[in-house]
Short mmCIF file of C-alpha atoms in Angstrom, two decimals:
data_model
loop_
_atom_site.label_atom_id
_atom_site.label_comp_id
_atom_site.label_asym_id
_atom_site.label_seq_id
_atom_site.Cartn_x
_atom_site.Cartn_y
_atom_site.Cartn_z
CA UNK A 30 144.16 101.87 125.79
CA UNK A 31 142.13 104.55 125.81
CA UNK A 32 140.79 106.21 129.07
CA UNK A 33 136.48 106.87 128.86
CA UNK A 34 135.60 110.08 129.78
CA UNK A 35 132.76 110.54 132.95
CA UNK A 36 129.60 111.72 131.36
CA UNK A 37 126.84 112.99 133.72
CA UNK A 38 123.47 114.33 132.29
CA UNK A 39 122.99 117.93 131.57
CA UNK A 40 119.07 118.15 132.30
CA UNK A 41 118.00 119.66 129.38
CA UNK A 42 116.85 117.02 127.29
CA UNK A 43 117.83 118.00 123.79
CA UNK A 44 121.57 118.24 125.36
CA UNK A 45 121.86 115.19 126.67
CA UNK A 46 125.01 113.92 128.31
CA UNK A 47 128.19 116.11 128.85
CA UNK A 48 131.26 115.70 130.31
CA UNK A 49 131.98 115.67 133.91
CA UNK A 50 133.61 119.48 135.11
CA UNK A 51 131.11 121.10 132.38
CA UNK A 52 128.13 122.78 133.22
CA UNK A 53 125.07 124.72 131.72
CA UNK A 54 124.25 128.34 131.58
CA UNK A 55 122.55 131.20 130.17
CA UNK A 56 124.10 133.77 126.60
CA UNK A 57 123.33 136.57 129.07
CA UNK A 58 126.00 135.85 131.43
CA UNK A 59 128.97 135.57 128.84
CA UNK A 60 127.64 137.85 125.77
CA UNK A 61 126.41 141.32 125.16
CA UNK A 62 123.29 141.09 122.89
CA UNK A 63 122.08 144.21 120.69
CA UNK A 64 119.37 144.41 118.80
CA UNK A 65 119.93 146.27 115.60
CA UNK A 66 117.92 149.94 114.82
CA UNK A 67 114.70 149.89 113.30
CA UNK A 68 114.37 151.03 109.61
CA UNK A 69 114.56 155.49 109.28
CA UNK A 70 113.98 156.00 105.90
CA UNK A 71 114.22 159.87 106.29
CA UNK A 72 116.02 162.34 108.18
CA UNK A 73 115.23 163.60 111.44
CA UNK A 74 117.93 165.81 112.70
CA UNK A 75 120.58 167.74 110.86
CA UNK A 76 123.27 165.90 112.29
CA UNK A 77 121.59 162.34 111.14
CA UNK A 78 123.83 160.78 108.49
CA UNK A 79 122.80 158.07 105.45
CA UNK A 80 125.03 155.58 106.21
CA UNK A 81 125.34 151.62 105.54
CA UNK A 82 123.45 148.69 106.82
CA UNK A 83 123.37 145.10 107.12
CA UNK A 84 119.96 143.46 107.25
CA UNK A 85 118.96 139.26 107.35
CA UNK A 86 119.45 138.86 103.97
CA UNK A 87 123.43 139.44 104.31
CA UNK A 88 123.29 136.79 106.97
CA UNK A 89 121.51 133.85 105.74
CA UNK A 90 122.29 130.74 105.43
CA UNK A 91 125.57 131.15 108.38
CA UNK A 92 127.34 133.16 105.94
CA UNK A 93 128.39 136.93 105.47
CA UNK A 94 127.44 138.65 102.53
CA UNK A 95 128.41 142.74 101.97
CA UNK A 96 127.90 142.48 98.37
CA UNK A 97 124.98 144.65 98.32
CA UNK A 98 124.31 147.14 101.02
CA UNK A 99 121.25 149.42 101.52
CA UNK A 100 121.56 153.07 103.34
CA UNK A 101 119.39 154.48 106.26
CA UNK A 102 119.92 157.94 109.14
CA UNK A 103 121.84 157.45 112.05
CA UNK A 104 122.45 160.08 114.45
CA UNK A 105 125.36 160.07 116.27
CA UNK A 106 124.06 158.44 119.19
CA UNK A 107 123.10 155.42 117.20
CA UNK A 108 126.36 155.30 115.20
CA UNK A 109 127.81 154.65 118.42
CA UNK A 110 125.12 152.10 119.82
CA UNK A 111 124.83 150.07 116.50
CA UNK A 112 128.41 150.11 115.13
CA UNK A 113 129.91 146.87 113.85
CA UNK A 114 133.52 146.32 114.10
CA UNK A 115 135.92 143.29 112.98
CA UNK A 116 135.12 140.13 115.57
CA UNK A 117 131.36 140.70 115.92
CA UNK A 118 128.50 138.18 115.82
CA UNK A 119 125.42 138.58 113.72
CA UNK A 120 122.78 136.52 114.15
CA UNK A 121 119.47 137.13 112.11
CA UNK A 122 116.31 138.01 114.58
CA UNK A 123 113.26 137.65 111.96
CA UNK A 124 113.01 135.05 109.35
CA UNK A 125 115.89 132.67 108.79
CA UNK A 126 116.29 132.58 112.85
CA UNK A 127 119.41 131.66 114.77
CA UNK A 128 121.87 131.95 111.44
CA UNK A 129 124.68 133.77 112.08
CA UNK A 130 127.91 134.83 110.77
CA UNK A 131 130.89 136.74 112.19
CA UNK A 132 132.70 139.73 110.75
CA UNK A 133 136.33 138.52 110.28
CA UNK A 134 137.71 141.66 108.46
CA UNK A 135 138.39 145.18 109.66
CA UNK A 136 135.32 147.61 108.44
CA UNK A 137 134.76 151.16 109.19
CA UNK A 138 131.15 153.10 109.22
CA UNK A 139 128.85 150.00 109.09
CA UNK A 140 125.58 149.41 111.22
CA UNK A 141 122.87 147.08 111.27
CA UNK A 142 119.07 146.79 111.36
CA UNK A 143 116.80 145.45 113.70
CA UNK A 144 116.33 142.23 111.79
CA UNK A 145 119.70 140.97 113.50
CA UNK A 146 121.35 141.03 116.80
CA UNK A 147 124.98 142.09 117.44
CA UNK A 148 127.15 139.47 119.68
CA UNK A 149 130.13 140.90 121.51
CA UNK A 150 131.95 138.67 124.59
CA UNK A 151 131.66 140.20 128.00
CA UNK A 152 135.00 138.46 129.25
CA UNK A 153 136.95 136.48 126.64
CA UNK A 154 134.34 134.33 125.91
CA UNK A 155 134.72 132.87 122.08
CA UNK A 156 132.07 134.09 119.38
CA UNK A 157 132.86 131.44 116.79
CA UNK A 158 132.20 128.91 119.66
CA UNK A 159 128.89 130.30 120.27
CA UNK A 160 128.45 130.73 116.26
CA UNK A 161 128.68 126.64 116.81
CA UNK A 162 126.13 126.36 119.54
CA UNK A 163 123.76 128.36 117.73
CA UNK A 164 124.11 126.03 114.74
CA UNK A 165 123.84 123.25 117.09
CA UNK A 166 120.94 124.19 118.47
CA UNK A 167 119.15 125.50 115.25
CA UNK A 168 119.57 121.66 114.01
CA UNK A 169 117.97 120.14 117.10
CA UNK A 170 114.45 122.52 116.54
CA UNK A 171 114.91 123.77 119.47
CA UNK A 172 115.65 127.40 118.18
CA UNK A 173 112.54 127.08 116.28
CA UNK A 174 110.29 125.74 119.76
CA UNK A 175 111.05 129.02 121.89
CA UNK A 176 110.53 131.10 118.74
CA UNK A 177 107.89 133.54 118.39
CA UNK A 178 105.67 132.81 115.80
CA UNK A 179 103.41 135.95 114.49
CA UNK A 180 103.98 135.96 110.30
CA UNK A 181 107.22 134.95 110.65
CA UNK A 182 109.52 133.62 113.58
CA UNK A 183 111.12 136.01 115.65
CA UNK A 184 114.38 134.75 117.83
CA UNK A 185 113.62 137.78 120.12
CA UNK A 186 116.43 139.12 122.48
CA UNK A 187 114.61 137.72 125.51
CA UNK A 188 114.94 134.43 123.96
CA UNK A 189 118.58 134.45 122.81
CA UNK A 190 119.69 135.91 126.17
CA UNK A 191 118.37 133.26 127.72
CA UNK A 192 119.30 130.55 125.41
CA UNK A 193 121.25 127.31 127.67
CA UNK A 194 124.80 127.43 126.76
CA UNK A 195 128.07 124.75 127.87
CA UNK A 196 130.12 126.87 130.54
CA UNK A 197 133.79 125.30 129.25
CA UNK A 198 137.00 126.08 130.08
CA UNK A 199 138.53 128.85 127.29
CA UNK A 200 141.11 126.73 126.07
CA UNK A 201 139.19 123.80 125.34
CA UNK A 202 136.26 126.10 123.49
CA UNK A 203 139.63 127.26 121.14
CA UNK A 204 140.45 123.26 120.60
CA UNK A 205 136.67 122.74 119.58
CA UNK A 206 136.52 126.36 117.18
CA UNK A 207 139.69 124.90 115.77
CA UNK A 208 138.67 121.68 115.09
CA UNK A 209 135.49 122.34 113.42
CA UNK A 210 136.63 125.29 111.30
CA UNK A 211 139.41 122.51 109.88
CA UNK A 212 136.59 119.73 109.00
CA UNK A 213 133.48 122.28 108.41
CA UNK A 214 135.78 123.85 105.74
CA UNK A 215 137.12 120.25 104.12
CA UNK A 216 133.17 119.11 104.13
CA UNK A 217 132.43 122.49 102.63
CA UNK A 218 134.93 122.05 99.80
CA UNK A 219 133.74 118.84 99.14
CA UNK A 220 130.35 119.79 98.84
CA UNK A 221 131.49 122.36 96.73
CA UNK A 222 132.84 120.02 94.30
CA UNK A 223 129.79 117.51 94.23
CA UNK A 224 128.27 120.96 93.23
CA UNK A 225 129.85 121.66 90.46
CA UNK A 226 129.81 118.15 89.57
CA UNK A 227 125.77 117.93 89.80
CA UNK A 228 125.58 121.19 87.66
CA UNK A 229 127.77 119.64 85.11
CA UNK A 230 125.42 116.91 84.70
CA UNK A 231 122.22 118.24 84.33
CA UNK A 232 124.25 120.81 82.08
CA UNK A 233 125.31 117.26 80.09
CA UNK A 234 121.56 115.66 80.26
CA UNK A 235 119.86 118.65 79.38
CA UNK A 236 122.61 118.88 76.11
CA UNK A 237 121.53 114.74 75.54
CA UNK A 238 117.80 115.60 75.45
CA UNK A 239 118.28 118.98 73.34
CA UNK A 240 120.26 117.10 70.83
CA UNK A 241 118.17 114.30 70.67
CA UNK A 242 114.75 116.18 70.29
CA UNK A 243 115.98 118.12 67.70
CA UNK A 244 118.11 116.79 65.87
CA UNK A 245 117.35 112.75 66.27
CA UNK A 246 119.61 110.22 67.03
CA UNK A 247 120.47 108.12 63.80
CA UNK A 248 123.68 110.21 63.31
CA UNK A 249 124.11 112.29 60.34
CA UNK A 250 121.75 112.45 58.00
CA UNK A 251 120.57 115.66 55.73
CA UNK A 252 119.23 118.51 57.63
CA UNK A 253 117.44 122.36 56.57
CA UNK A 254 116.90 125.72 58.94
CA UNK A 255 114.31 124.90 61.39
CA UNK A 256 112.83 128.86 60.54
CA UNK A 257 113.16 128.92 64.65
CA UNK A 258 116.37 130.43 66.04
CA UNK A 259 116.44 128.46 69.37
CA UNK A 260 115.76 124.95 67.64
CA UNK A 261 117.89 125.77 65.02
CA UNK A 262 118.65 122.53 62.25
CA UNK A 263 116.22 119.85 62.06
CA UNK A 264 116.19 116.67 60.06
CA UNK A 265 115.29 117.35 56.55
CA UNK A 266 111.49 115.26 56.48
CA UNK A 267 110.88 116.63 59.91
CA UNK A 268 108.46 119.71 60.39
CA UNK A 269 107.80 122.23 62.62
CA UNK A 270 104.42 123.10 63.53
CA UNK A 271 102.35 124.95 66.12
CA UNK A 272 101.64 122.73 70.00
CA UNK A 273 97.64 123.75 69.26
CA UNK A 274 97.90 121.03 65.86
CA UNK A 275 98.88 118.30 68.48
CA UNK A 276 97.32 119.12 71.40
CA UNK A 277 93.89 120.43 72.63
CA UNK A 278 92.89 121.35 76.16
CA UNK A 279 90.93 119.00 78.45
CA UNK A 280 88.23 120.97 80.52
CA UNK A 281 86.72 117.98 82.28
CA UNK A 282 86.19 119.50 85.51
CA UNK A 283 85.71 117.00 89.30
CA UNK A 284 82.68 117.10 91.95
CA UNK A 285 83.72 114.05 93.90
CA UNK A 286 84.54 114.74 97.36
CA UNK A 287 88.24 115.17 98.30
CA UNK A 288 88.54 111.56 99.94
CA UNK A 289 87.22 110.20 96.71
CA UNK A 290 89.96 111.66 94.39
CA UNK A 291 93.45 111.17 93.37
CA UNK A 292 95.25 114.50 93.71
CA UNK A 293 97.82 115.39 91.26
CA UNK A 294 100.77 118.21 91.33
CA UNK A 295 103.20 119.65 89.42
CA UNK A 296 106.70 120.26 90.33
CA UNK A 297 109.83 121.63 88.19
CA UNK A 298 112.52 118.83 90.03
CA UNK A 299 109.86 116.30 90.06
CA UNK A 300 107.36 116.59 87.44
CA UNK A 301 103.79 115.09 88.02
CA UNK A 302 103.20 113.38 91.20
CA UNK A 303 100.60 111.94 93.22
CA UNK A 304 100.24 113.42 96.40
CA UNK A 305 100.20 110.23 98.13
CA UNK A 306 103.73 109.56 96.80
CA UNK A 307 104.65 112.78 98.55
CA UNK A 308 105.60 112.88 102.20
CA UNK A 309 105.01 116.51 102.39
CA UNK A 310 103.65 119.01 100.25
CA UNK A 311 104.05 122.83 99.53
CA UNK A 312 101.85 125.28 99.26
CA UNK A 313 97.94 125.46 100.93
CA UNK A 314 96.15 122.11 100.86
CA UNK A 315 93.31 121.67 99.39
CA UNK A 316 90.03 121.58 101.60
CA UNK A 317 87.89 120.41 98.64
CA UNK A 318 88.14 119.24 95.22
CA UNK A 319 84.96 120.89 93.50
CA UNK A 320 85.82 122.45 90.33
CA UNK A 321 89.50 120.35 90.12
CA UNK A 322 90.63 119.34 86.47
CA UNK A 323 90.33 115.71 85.60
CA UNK A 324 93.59 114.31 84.28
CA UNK A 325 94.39 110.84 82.65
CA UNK A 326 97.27 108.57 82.28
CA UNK A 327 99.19 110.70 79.33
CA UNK A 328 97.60 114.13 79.30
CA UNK A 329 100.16 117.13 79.38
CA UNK A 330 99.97 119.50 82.54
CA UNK A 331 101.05 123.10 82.44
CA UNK A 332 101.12 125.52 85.43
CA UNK A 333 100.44 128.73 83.43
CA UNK A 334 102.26 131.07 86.00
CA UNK A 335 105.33 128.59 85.86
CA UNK A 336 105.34 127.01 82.94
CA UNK A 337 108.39 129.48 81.80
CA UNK A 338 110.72 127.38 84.45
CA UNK A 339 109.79 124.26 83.54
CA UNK A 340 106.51 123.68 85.11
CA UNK A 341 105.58 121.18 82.08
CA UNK A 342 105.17 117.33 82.54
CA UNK A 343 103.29 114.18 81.05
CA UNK A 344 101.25 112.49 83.68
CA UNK A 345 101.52 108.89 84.30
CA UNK A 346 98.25 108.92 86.91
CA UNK A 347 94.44 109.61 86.63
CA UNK A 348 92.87 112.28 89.06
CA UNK A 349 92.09 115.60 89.68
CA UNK A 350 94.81 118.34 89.71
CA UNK A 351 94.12 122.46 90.48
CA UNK A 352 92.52 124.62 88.28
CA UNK A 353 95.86 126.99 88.21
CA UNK A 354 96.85 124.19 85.80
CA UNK A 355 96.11 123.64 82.34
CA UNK A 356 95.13 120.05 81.31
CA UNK A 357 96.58 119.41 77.52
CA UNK A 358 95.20 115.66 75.53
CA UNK A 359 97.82 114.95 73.03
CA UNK A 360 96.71 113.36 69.27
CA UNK A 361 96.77 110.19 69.09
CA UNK A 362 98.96 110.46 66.00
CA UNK A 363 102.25 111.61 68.63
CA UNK A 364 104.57 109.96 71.45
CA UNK A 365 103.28 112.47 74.32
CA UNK A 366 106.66 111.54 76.32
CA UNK A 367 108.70 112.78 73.35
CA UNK A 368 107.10 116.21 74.27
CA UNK A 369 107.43 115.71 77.63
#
């Protein structure tokens, strides 16, 4: 039978319960923190070298990227203060806050910028355990409720250093590092695979539609050049002809207050929606409707910026929709959804 463990409560509410003979703590009494050198494009000092850096963007999304590397001086002095050797932490300052990654290969004559901090123990203390509790702590929000927030959130030194941390025996932080790298990296290979898998399939639906829109689906039958390289064969009765023969723009335009509208978007993975059958939207919200584009059950609505990703769908609602979009009435003589 197995034996409970004693809990006891940690006192800091997102925490919760630990075990009995743990207790909580502060980074700054277990790790060195160093915030990286702010950007030099030019050279001060004969002796200041160009050498290479590592900014956020090689550390997002907990993983270590040196794939491409920009250059900035150093002196000497700072070579020394903001080298990186094999075993450090990085964990990104500005932006993409609390994601960190450590450097698990020998490197020679790199540095890094004051978008990240360096991690080193100050005892024996494990970085890969404290890579854990940052990504523990990051998925709670609470890395995000001490952040600064000016543009963009800042995970300042002041607040990392004093960041709560589990004060645990050495061996049993190794036990936990080891058991998480063994199931983080079969989850991550799995996910890897459903992937590939889900990239497969849109690869197969998108082939489905393709060959079905062009070429029909009543199996083979006699077909001519198209005149368009990208379409390629058509069915021989078919013909191609210009959108502006099938369609023609709608310009109603909406004075109704906002409250009194139905407000339609556009989205590439979604097509058109109704913001009510959206539990959160992107973008800036709209304050007022004056001057919207009226849409109907069946128009065609194209964001011009976008519309060369995909920003093209047949709307299913009537409202009002941005004036960043263009509103499209199909002839009556078409199937709008086969254009869709």
């Amino acid at each position: 039978m197995l034996k409970m463990r004693k809990m006891k409560d940690s006192g800091i509410e997102w925490i919760g319960e630990i075990p009995e003979g743990w207790e909580i703590s502060k980074v700054s009494y277990f790790y060195e923190v160093q915030l990286g050198k702010m950007l030099q494009p030019q050279k001060k000092s004969e002796t200041d070298t160009e050498e290479k850096y590592l900014c956020a963007a090689n550390v997002g999304k907990n993983s270590l990227s040196l794939d491409t590397l920009k250059t900035m001086w150093f002196s000497q002095t700072e070579k020394h203060q903001f080298d990186l050797k094999e075993g450090d932490l990085l964990v990104v300052e500005g932006g993409d806050v609390a994601s960190c990654a450590i450097i698990e290969t020998p490197i020679r004559n790199l540095f890094f910028q004051n978008a990240l901090h360096r991690v080193r123990p100050l005892h024996n203390e494990s970085v890969a355990f404290l890579r854990y509790w940052l990504m523990t702590a990051k998925s709670y929000g609470y890395i995000d409720l001490i952040c600064n927030k000016a543009t963009i959130a800042h995970f300042s030194k002041e607040k990392f250093i004093a960041l709560p941390i589990l004060v645990i025996p050495q061996d049993i932080q190794s036990k936990i590092v080891s058991f998480l790298d063994l199931e983080c990296k079969q989850i991550d290979d799995l996910l890897s695979k459903s992937r590939s898998s889900i990239e497969e399939y849109k690869k197969l639906k998108q082939a489905v539609i393709t060959q079905a829109v062009t070429k029909g689906v009543r199996g083979e039958r006699e077909m001519k050049d198209s005149g368009v390289e990208w379409i390629g064969e058509i069915p021989a009765e078919w013909s191609v002809q210009r959108i502006k023969t099938i369609f023609s723009i709608r310009n109603e335009r909406n004075y109704l207050p906002l409250e009194q509208v139905n407000l339609i978007s556009l989205y590439t993975d979604k097509g058109v929606v109704q913001h009510c059958d959206i539990e959160k939207t992107t973008g800036n919200k709209a304050s007022n409707a004056d001057g919207y584009k009226k849409v109907y059950p069946n128009d065609m609505i194209v964001n011009i910026i976008l519309c060369w990703m995909g920003a093209i769908g047949r709307s299913n609602y009537a409202g009002v929709t941005s004036p960043a979009y263009d509103v499209y009435v199909p002839s009556s003589k078409i199937e709008c959804k086969f254009y869709h």
